Short mmCIF file of N, CA and C and ligand atoms in Angstrom, two decimals:
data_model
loop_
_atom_site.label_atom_id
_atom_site.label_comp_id
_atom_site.label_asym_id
_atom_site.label_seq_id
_atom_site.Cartn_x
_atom_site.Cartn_y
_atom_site.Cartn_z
N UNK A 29 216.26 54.77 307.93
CA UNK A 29 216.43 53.53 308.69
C UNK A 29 216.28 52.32 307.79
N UNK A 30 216.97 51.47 308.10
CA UNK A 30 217.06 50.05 307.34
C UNK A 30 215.94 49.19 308.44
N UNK A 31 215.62 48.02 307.33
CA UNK A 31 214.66 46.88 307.86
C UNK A 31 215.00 45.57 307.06
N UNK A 32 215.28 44.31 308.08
CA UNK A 32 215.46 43.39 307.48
C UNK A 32 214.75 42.66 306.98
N UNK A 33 214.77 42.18 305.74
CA UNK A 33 213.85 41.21 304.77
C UNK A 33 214.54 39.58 304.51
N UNK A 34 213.47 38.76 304.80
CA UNK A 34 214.35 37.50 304.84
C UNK A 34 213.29 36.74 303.43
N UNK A 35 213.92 35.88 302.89
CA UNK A 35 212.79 35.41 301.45
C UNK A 35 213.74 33.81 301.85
N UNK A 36 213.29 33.01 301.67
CA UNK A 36 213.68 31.68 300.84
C UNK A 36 213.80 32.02 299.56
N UNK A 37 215.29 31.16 299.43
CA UNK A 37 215.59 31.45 298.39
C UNK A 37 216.05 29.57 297.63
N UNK A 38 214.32 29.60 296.18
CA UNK A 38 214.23 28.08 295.59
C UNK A 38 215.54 27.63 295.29
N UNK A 39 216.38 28.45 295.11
CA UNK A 39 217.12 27.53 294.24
C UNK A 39 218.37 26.92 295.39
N UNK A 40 217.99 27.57 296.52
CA UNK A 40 219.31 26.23 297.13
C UNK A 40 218.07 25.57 297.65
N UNK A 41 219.17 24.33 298.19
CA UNK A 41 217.62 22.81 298.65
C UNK A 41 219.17 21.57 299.79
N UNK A 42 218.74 21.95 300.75
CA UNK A 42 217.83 22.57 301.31
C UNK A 42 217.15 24.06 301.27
N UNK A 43 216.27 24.54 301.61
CA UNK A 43 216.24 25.97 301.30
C UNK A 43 216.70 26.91 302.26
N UNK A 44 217.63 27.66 302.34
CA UNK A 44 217.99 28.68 303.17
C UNK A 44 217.42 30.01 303.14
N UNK A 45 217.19 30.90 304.51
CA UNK A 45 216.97 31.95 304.48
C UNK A 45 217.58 32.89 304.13
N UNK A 46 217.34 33.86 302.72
CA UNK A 46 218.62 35.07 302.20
C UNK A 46 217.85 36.16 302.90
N UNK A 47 218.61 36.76 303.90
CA UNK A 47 218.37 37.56 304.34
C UNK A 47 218.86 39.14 303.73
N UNK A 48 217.94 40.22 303.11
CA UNK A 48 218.38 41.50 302.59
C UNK A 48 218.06 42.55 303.56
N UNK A 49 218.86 43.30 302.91
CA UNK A 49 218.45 45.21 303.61
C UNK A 49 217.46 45.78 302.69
N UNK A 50 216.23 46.20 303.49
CA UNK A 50 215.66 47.54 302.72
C UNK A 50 215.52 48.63 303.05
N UNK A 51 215.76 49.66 302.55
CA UNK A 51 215.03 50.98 303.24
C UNK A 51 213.67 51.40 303.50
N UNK A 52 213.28 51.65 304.36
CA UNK A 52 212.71 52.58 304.90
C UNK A 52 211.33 53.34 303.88
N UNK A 53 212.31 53.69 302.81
CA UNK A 53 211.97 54.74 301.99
C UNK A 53 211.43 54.34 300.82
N UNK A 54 211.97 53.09 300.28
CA UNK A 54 212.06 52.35 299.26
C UNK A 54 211.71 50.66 299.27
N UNK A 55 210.84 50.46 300.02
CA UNK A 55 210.15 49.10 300.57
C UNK A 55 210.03 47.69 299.50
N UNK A 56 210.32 48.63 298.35
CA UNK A 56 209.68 47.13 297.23
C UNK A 56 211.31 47.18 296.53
N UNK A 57 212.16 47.25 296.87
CA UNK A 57 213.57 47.03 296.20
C UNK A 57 214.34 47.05 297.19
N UNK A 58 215.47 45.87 297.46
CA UNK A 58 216.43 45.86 298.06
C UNK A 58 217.02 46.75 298.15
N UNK A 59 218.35 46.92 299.10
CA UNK A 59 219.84 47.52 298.86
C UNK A 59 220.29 47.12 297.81
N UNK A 60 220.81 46.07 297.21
CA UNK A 60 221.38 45.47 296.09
C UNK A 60 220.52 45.32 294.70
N UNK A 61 219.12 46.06 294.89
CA UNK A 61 218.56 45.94 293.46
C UNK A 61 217.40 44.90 293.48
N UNK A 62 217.28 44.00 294.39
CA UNK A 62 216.82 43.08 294.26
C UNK A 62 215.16 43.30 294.32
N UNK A 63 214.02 43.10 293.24
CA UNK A 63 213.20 43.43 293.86
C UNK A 63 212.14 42.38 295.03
N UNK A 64 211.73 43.30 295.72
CA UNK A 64 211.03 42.33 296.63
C UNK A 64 209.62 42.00 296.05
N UNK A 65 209.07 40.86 296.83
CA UNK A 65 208.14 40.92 296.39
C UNK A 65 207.08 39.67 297.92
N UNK A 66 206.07 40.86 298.31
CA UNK A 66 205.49 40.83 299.91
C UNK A 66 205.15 38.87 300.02
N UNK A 67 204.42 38.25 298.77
CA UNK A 67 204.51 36.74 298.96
C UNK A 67 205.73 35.67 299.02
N UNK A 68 206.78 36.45 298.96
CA UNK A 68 208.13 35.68 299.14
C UNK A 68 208.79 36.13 300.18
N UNK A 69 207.95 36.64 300.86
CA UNK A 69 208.23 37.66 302.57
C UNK A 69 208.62 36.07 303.21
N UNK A 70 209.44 36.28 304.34
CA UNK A 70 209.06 34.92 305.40
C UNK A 70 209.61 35.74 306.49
N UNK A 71 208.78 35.42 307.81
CA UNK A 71 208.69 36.39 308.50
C UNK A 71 209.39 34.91 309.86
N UNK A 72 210.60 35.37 310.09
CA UNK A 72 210.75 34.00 311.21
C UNK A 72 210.32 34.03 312.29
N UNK A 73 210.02 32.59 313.03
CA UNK A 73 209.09 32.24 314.04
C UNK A 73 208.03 32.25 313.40
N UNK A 74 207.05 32.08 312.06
CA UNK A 74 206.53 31.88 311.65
C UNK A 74 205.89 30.42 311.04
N UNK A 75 205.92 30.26 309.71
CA UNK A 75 205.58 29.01 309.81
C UNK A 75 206.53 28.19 308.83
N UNK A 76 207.36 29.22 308.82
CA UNK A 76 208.62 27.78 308.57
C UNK A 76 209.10 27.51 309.38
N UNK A 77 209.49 25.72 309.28
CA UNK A 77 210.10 25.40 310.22
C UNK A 77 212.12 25.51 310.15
N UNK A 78 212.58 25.01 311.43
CA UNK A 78 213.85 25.06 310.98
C UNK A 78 214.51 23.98 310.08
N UNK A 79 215.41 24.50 309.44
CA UNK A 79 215.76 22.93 308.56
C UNK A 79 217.27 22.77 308.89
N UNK A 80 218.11 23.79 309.61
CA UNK A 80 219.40 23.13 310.20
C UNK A 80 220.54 24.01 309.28
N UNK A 81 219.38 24.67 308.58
CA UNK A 81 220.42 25.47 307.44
C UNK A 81 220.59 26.68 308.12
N UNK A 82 222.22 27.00 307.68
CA UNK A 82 222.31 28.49 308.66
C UNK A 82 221.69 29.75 307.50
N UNK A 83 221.25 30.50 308.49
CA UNK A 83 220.28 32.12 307.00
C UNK A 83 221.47 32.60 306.46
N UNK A 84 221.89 32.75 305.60
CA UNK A 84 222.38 33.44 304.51
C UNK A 84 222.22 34.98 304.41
N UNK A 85 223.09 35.74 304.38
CA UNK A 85 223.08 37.21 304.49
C UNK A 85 223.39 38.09 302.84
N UNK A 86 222.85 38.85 302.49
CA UNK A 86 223.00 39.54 301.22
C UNK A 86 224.32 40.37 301.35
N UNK A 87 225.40 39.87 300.88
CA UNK A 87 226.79 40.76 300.66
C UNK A 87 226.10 42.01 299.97
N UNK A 88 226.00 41.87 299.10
CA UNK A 88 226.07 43.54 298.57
C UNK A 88 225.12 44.75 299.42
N UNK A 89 223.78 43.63 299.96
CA UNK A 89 222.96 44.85 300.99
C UNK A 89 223.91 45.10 302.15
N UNK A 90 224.69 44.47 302.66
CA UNK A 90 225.77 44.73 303.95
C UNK A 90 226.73 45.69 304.07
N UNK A 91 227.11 44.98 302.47
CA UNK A 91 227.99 46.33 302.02
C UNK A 91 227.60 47.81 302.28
N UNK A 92 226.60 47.80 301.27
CA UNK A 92 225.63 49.22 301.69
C UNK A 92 225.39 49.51 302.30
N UNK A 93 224.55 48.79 303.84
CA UNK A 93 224.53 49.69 304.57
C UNK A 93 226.03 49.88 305.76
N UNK A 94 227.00 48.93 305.36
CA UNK A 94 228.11 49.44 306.33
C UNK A 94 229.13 51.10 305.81
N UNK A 95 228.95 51.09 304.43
CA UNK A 95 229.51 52.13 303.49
C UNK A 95 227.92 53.41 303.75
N UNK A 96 226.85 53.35 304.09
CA UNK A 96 226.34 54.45 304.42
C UNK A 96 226.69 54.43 306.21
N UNK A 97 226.66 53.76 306.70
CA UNK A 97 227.03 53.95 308.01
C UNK A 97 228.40 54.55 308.39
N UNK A 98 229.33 54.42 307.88
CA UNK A 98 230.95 54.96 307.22
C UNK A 98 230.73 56.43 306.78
N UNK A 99 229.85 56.64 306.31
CA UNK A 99 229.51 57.95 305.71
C UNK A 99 229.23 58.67 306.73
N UNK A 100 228.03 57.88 307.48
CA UNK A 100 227.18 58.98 308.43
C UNK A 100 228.46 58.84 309.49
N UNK A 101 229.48 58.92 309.42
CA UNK A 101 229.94 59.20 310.84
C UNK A 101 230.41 58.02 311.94
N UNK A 102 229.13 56.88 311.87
CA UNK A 102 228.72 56.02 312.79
C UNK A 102 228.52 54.73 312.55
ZN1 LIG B 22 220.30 42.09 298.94
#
């Protein structure tokens, strides 16, 4: 099973939410390689506020999991 991970990401400004895929299995590395890391977690409805910026989605984690979902059948 996949779980979504959302981080601010510094280098755009305003700052937008990049939202990744992780597994399940494999908690401290993205789909795409990326490693995570639990203090750059942002957990929404939390305590950022909104800034008007739309969240940002990880192409290559999407990829992945639509190409394992393609696989499984479903
Ligand atoms: Zn990613």
């Amino acid at each position: 099973m996949y779980e979504m991970w959302a981080e601010s990401d510094p280098a755009v400004e305003p700052s937008a939410l990049m939202w990744h895929v992780v597994s399940k299995e494999d908690a401290s590395t993205a789909l795409c390689g990326q490693l995570l890391e639990l203090s750059r977690r942002v957990v929404p409805g939390g305590l950022t506020e909104p800034t008007g910026v739309p969240d940002r989605y990880c192409d290559p984690c999407l990829l992945t999991v639509r190409d394992t979902m393609a696989a499984a059948g479903g």
